[in-house]
Amino acid sequence: MTSPHDTPPPPTEDLGLVDGLAQLSFLVQSALAEIAGQYDLSVVQTRMLGILRDREPTMNQLGHHLGLDKSSITGLVDRAQRRGLVTRTPSTVDRRSFQVSITDAGRQLVEQVAAQFAERIERCVEPLPATDRKRLSRMATRIVTADAHDHGIDLRTDPR
Amino acid sequence: MTSPHDTPPPPTEDLGLVDGLAQLSFLVQSALAEIAGQYDLSVVQTRMLGILRDREPTMNQLGHHLGLDKSSITGLVDRAQRRGLVTRTPSTVDRRSFQVSITDAGRQLVEQVAAQFAERIERCVEPLPATDRKRLSRMATRIVTADAHDHGIDLRTDPR
DNA sequence: TATTGTTATACTCTATAACTATA
DNA sequence: TATAGTTATAGAGTATAACAATA
């Protein structure tokens, strides 16, 4: 296991919680953007495909999941559909609306991105001892969960 | 101190390090985007102003800091300059290049965003006991620092 | 009347390629 | 020749407002 640089990073003074989390979020987002980009996907397209892995929402519901206006969803789905990553199926119960579904190609693509992303994040986190990694996982979960709770959002379950 | 919801969030199974950090990064970025948006700033504009708080880079150097092509920087600086947030000063040593500087208005704006952002992040992190918050700060610093080191980037100092 | 989704429009952000002026 | 910056162009992503079809 040879790292890009062999000399260990010099001990840095603590960035503080706010700067630390901000910079960490940029690091994670950059990694995601870079990896997604290798498959000609944007972060938003990737998020959408991720959502569609275990849901078949209407355009409207998809907009809520992504926090985007319905007019933005139209274009987003258009472009993904043009690439054969998702499909629109007319709803059987409401003739105004569509069910958005991921295709096999789309699923395969997002799985690849997810796998490579996981690899990258695991690597970023290697400098931490295993105990800390476990702690970090718990803390991130706690923060994210509390926030979702504050906003009345169901997080990981599959409410379709 | 009354939270939006009074019942505590139900104990959630751990999201895992990768999902946890991914979701945390979305949470942080959303917060930043929302707060910046209240001042009609995008995340990128805010990052730029943040960089310019303690630097006066050339267009080129600014591009490196932001990881963007020089052609993207032109427009970015154009729009900020049009709003009176930054200025372009011809370099005295190289007649091809400019020094980009933040204006008082720009500094005031970014300080406000930074303050509100800090407040928000502190709030998000409240569910963690103080010991964990300290730990989290250290861990985030560690990860970010190691990554910067891997990429040969100077992180927090002021190399101008 | 209200809701679902699309369209028209406008703006930011981004990159590639071609260009100008300077080094 | 090489570098700093701009321009032209193209495309994604975003929102607001107006619209059509359906509820």
XYZ file of C-alpha atoms (C1' of nucleotides) in Angstrom:
366
model
C 0.000 0.000 0.000
C 1.944 3.011 -1.247
C 0.426 6.458 -0.816
C 1.042 9.289 -3.288
C 3.320 10.879 -0.712
C 5.249 8.843 1.802
C 5.957 11.505 4.389
C 2.994 11.835 6.756
C 1.046 15.088 6.704
C 2.368 17.533 9.297
C 0.090 17.945 12.308
C -2.289 20.775 11.455
C -4.034 22.959 13.984
C -7.713 22.110 14.197
C -9.839 23.803 11.539
C -12.788 24.031 13.872
C -16.092 22.317 13.456
C -17.586 24.714 10.950
C -14.590 25.016 8.629
C -13.778 21.363 9.044
C -17.234 20.207 8.052
C -17.425 22.747 5.249
C -14.141 21.617 3.752
C -15.040 17.986 4.266
C -18.283 18.533 2.392
C -16.385 20.090 -0.503
C -14.011 17.158 -0.505
C -16.846 14.634 -0.644
C -18.755 16.559 -3.283
C -15.653 16.970 -5.428
C -15.017 13.258 -5.267
C -18.585 12.525 -6.283
C -18.511 15.070 -9.096
C -15.241 13.724 -10.408
C -16.310 10.083 -10.368
C -19.763 10.800 -11.774
C -18.109 12.867 -14.459
C -16.143 9.846 -15.600
C -19.496 8.379 -16.614
C -20.756 11.663 -18.053
C -23.057 12.140 -15.115
C -23.540 15.287 -13.075
C -24.022 15.167 -9.334
C -27.719 15.885 -9.727
C -28.197 13.179 -12.349
C -26.405 10.784 -10.027
C -28.565 11.760 -7.089
C -31.642 11.245 -9.208
C -30.538 7.790 -10.296
C -29.696 7.006 -6.678
C -33.194 7.935 -5.624
C -34.717 5.893 -8.413
C -32.814 2.805 -7.321
C -35.528 2.011 -4.826
C -38.430 4.237 -5.766
C -40.736 4.969 -8.700
C -41.910 8.477 -7.900
C -43.998 10.812 -10.010
C -42.276 13.865 -11.495
C -43.642 15.874 -8.626
C -42.417 13.492 -5.928
C -39.019 13.356 -7.575
C -38.908 17.114 -7.388
C -39.559 16.961 -3.659
C -36.841 14.363 -3.141
C -34.326 16.548 -4.960
C -35.607 19.830 -3.625
C -36.142 21.139 -7.143
C -38.981 22.845 -8.949
C -41.115 20.711 -11.236
C -39.951 22.699 -14.236
C -36.381 21.684 -13.441
C -37.420 18.052 -13.201
C -38.820 18.047 -16.702
C -35.422 18.835 -18.217
C -33.560 16.574 -15.841
C -35.719 13.590 -16.727
C -35.712 14.561 -20.410
C -31.931 14.381 -20.599
C -31.710 11.148 -18.656
C -34.446 9.601 -20.734
C -32.722 10.658 -23.943
C -29.721 8.647 -22.723
C -31.873 5.658 -21.884
C -31.266 5.906 -18.122
C -34.867 6.425 -17.023
C -38.382 6.022 -18.394
C -41.662 7.861 -17.985
C -44.712 5.647 -17.552
C -48.190 7.184 -17.529
C -49.810 6.719 -14.144
C -52.770 4.368 -14.132
C -54.597 6.275 -11.407
C -54.011 9.903 -12.404
C -53.916 10.629 -16.102
C -51.982 13.848 -15.488
C -48.936 12.211 -13.988
C -46.075 9.877 -14.771
C -44.096 7.293 -12.897
C -40.362 7.782 -13.347
C -38.349 4.549 -13.335
C -34.704 3.712 -13.698
C -33.701 1.436 -16.584
C -31.251 -1.444 -16.370
C -28.640 0.741 -18.042
C -29.290 3.501 -15.546
C -29.058 1.132 -12.605
C -25.833 -0.358 -13.881
C -24.357 3.115 -14.297
C -25.300 4.353 -10.843
C -24.028 1.150 -9.236
C -20.651 1.726 -10.821
C -20.523 5.298 -9.624
C -21.619 4.247 -6.151
C -18.971 1.537 -5.959
C -16.180 3.822 -7.062
C -17.405 6.558 -4.772
C -17.441 4.204 -1.804
C -13.911 3.123 -2.609
C -12.749 6.707 -2.742
C -14.396 7.709 0.510
C -13.010 4.676 2.304
C -9.588 5.711 1.083
C -10.024 9.300 2.268
C -10.939 8.045 5.678
C -8.027 5.655 6.027
C -5.880 8.089 8.034
C -8.363 7.660 10.889
C -8.042 4.681 13.240
C -10.866 2.162 12.995
C -12.443 3.332 16.242
C -12.692 6.866 14.938
C -14.111 5.703 11.653
C -16.854 3.912 13.519
C -17.468 7.021 15.591
C -17.540 9.233 12.538
C -20.109 7.016 10.926
C -22.307 7.205 13.992
C -21.951 10.951 14.293
C -22.722 11.612 10.637
C -25.771 9.397 10.932
C -26.867 11.229 14.036
C -26.577 14.674 12.497
C -28.248 13.720 9.254
C -31.020 11.889 11.047
C -31.725 14.714 13.459
C -31.848 17.164 10.567
C -34.219 14.988 8.569
C -36.368 14.677 11.662
C -36.407 18.457 12.078
C -37.683 18.802 8.539
C -40.186 15.989 8.813
C -38.460 13.919 6.174
C -38.395 10.152 5.976
C -34.810 9.277 5.323
C -33.838 5.784 4.412
C -37.033 3.752 4.365
C -38.820 3.037 1.130
C -42.158 4.832 1.237
C -42.408 4.824 -2.581
C -34.625 26.263 23.502
C -37.520 24.711 21.612
C -36.799 22.538 18.606
C -39.124 22.354 15.604
C -40.157 18.931 16.859
C -40.147 18.048 20.501
C -40.084 14.275 20.274
C -36.522 13.079 19.819
C -35.592 11.412 16.542
C -36.015 7.646 16.786
C -32.721 5.763 16.958
C -31.719 5.045 13.374
C -29.526 2.199 12.294
C -26.122 3.454 11.256
C -25.981 4.696 7.679
C -22.410 3.555 7.301
C -19.422 5.739 6.702
C -19.920 6.268 2.993
C -23.637 7.044 3.037
C -23.296 8.988 6.243
C -20.581 11.254 4.889
C -22.350 11.608 1.557
C -25.591 12.673 3.185
C -23.756 14.934 5.588
C -22.040 16.637 2.685
C -25.392 17.230 1.009
C -26.736 18.647 4.243
C -23.828 21.064 4.603
C -23.914 22.103 0.960
C -27.670 22.651 1.059
C -27.297 24.844 4.100
C -24.603 26.874 2.397
C -26.590 27.185 -0.833
C -29.695 28.254 1.040
C -27.956 30.873 3.144
C -25.873 32.212 0.262
C -29.041 32.364 -1.802
C -30.587 34.715 0.727
C -27.905 37.192 -0.328
C -28.268 36.344 -4.012
C -24.997 34.465 -3.977
C -24.318 31.049 -5.433
C -22.065 28.567 -3.668
C -19.290 29.254 -6.154
C -19.535 33.008 -5.756
C -19.406 32.526 -2.010
C -16.383 30.269 -2.252
C -14.667 32.840 -4.423
C -15.342 35.637 -1.973
C -14.150 33.381 0.839
C -10.883 32.819 -0.964
C -10.476 36.516 -1.636
C -10.879 37.327 2.037
C -7.193 36.711 2.603
C -5.689 36.579 -0.885
C -5.293 38.732 -3.992
C -4.712 36.111 -6.658
C -4.492 36.566 -10.384
C -7.347 35.222 -12.499
C -5.251 32.163 -13.156
C -4.464 31.513 -9.509
C -8.098 31.998 -8.630
C -8.942 29.345 -11.185
C -6.573 26.952 -9.505
C -8.025 27.653 -6.077
C -11.522 26.942 -7.364
C -10.538 24.115 -9.659
C -12.077 25.886 -12.643
C -10.947 26.723 -16.138
C -9.774 30.267 -16.785
C -12.664 30.841 -19.160
C -15.060 30.109 -16.306
C -13.237 32.557 -14.072
C -13.744 35.397 -16.512
C -17.513 35.178 -16.227
C -17.441 34.526 -12.509
C -15.376 37.635 -11.843
C -17.375 39.629 -14.400
C -20.624 38.995 -12.593
C -19.160 39.686 -9.170
C -17.484 42.841 -10.419
C -20.731 44.042 -11.983
C -22.233 43.783 -8.493
C -19.327 45.646 -6.941
C -18.088 42.670 -4.921
C -14.622 42.359 -6.452
C -12.223 44.416 -8.536
C -9.639 43.678 -11.219
C -6.357 45.532 -10.865
C -3.734 45.324 -13.624
C -0.630 43.585 -12.347
C 2.409 45.810 -12.084
C 4.845 43.052 -12.956
C 3.032 41.243 -15.787
C 0.997 43.391 -18.131
C -1.067 40.370 -19.182
C -2.539 39.661 -15.798
C -4.814 41.087 -13.149
C -5.008 40.976 -9.396
C -8.490 40.108 -8.176
C -9.481 41.769 -4.902
C -12.554 41.735 -2.751
C -14.285 45.058 -2.100
C -15.616 46.237 1.230
C -19.114 45.398 0.064
C -17.979 41.938 -0.962
C -16.247 41.350 2.347
C -19.252 42.497 4.285
C -21.473 40.168 2.290
C -19.283 37.104 2.714
C -18.886 37.774 6.425
C -22.630 37.740 6.819
C -22.958 34.496 4.924
C -20.115 32.973 6.925
C -21.675 34.024 10.226
C -25.072 32.630 9.357
C -23.542 29.478 7.980
C -21.545 28.947 11.165
C -24.686 29.419 13.213
C -26.525 26.864 11.127
C -23.794 24.261 11.292
C -23.437 24.686 15.043
C -27.144 24.073 15.319
C -27.011 20.959 13.155
C -24.300 19.577 15.357
C -26.066 20.248 18.638
C -27.465 16.714 18.977
C -23.886 15.544 19.534
C -22.359 15.762 23.021
C -19.515 18.263 23.333
C -16.876 15.547 23.414
C -18.081 14.176 20.107
C -18.197 17.616 18.556
C -14.571 18.099 19.480
C -13.759 14.690 18.039
C -15.672 15.415 14.873
C -13.765 18.621 14.381
C -10.464 16.810 14.749
C -11.484 14.016 12.418
C -12.736 16.358 9.705
C -9.513 18.309 9.958
C -7.514 15.131 9.735
C -9.263 13.871 6.621
C -9.189 17.193 4.826
C -5.561 17.751 5.718
C -4.447 14.322 4.607
C -6.285 14.778 1.323
C -4.749 18.176 0.710
C -1.371 16.671 1.477
C -1.984 13.880 -1.012
C -2.689 16.454 -3.672
C 0.203 18.709 -2.725
C -2.064 21.575 -1.777
C -1.344 24.228 0.841
C -4.478 24.419 2.881
C -4.969 27.131 5.400
C -1.867 29.276 5.303
C -1.778 32.466 3.327
C 0.726 32.024 0.496
C -0.741 34.935 -1.483
C -60.704 25.546 -8.488
C -56.533 23.006 -7.673
C -52.903 20.035 -9.274
C -49.598 17.719 -12.728
C -46.570 18.401 -15.950
C -44.627 21.103 -19.963
C -43.071 25.221 -22.344
C -40.994 29.766 -22.805
C -37.666 32.493 -21.027
C -33.693 34.084 -18.555
C -29.706 33.577 -15.916
C -25.600 31.152 -13.706
C -22.086 27.907 -14.240
C -19.023 25.165 -16.880
C -15.842 23.626 -20.618
C -13.517 23.680 -25.354
C -11.531 26.132 -28.925
C -9.915 30.159 -31.030
C -8.104 34.565 -30.325
C -5.134 38.848 -28.470
C -1.591 40.687 -26.024
C 2.300 39.985 -23.517
C 6.373 37.234 -21.911
C 6.963 29.529 -28.283
C 4.415 29.782 -24.082
C 1.307 32.025 -20.900
C -2.694 35.270 -19.182
C -6.890 36.439 -20.111
C -11.119 37.075 -23.126
C -14.582 35.751 -26.456
C -17.612 32.659 -28.933
C -20.219 28.897 -28.403
C -22.624 25.046 -26.463
C -24.799 22.695 -22.955
C -26.426 21.529 -18.068
C -28.934 23.182 -14.301
C -32.065 26.282 -12.058
C -36.281 29.259 -11.306
C -40.562 32.038 -12.553
C -44.576 32.556 -15.115
C -47.947 31.043 -18.268
C -50.238 27.215 -20.134
C -52.965 22.588 -21.119
C -54.969 18.604 -19.389
C -56.957 16.407 -15.720
C -58.803 16.086 -10.991
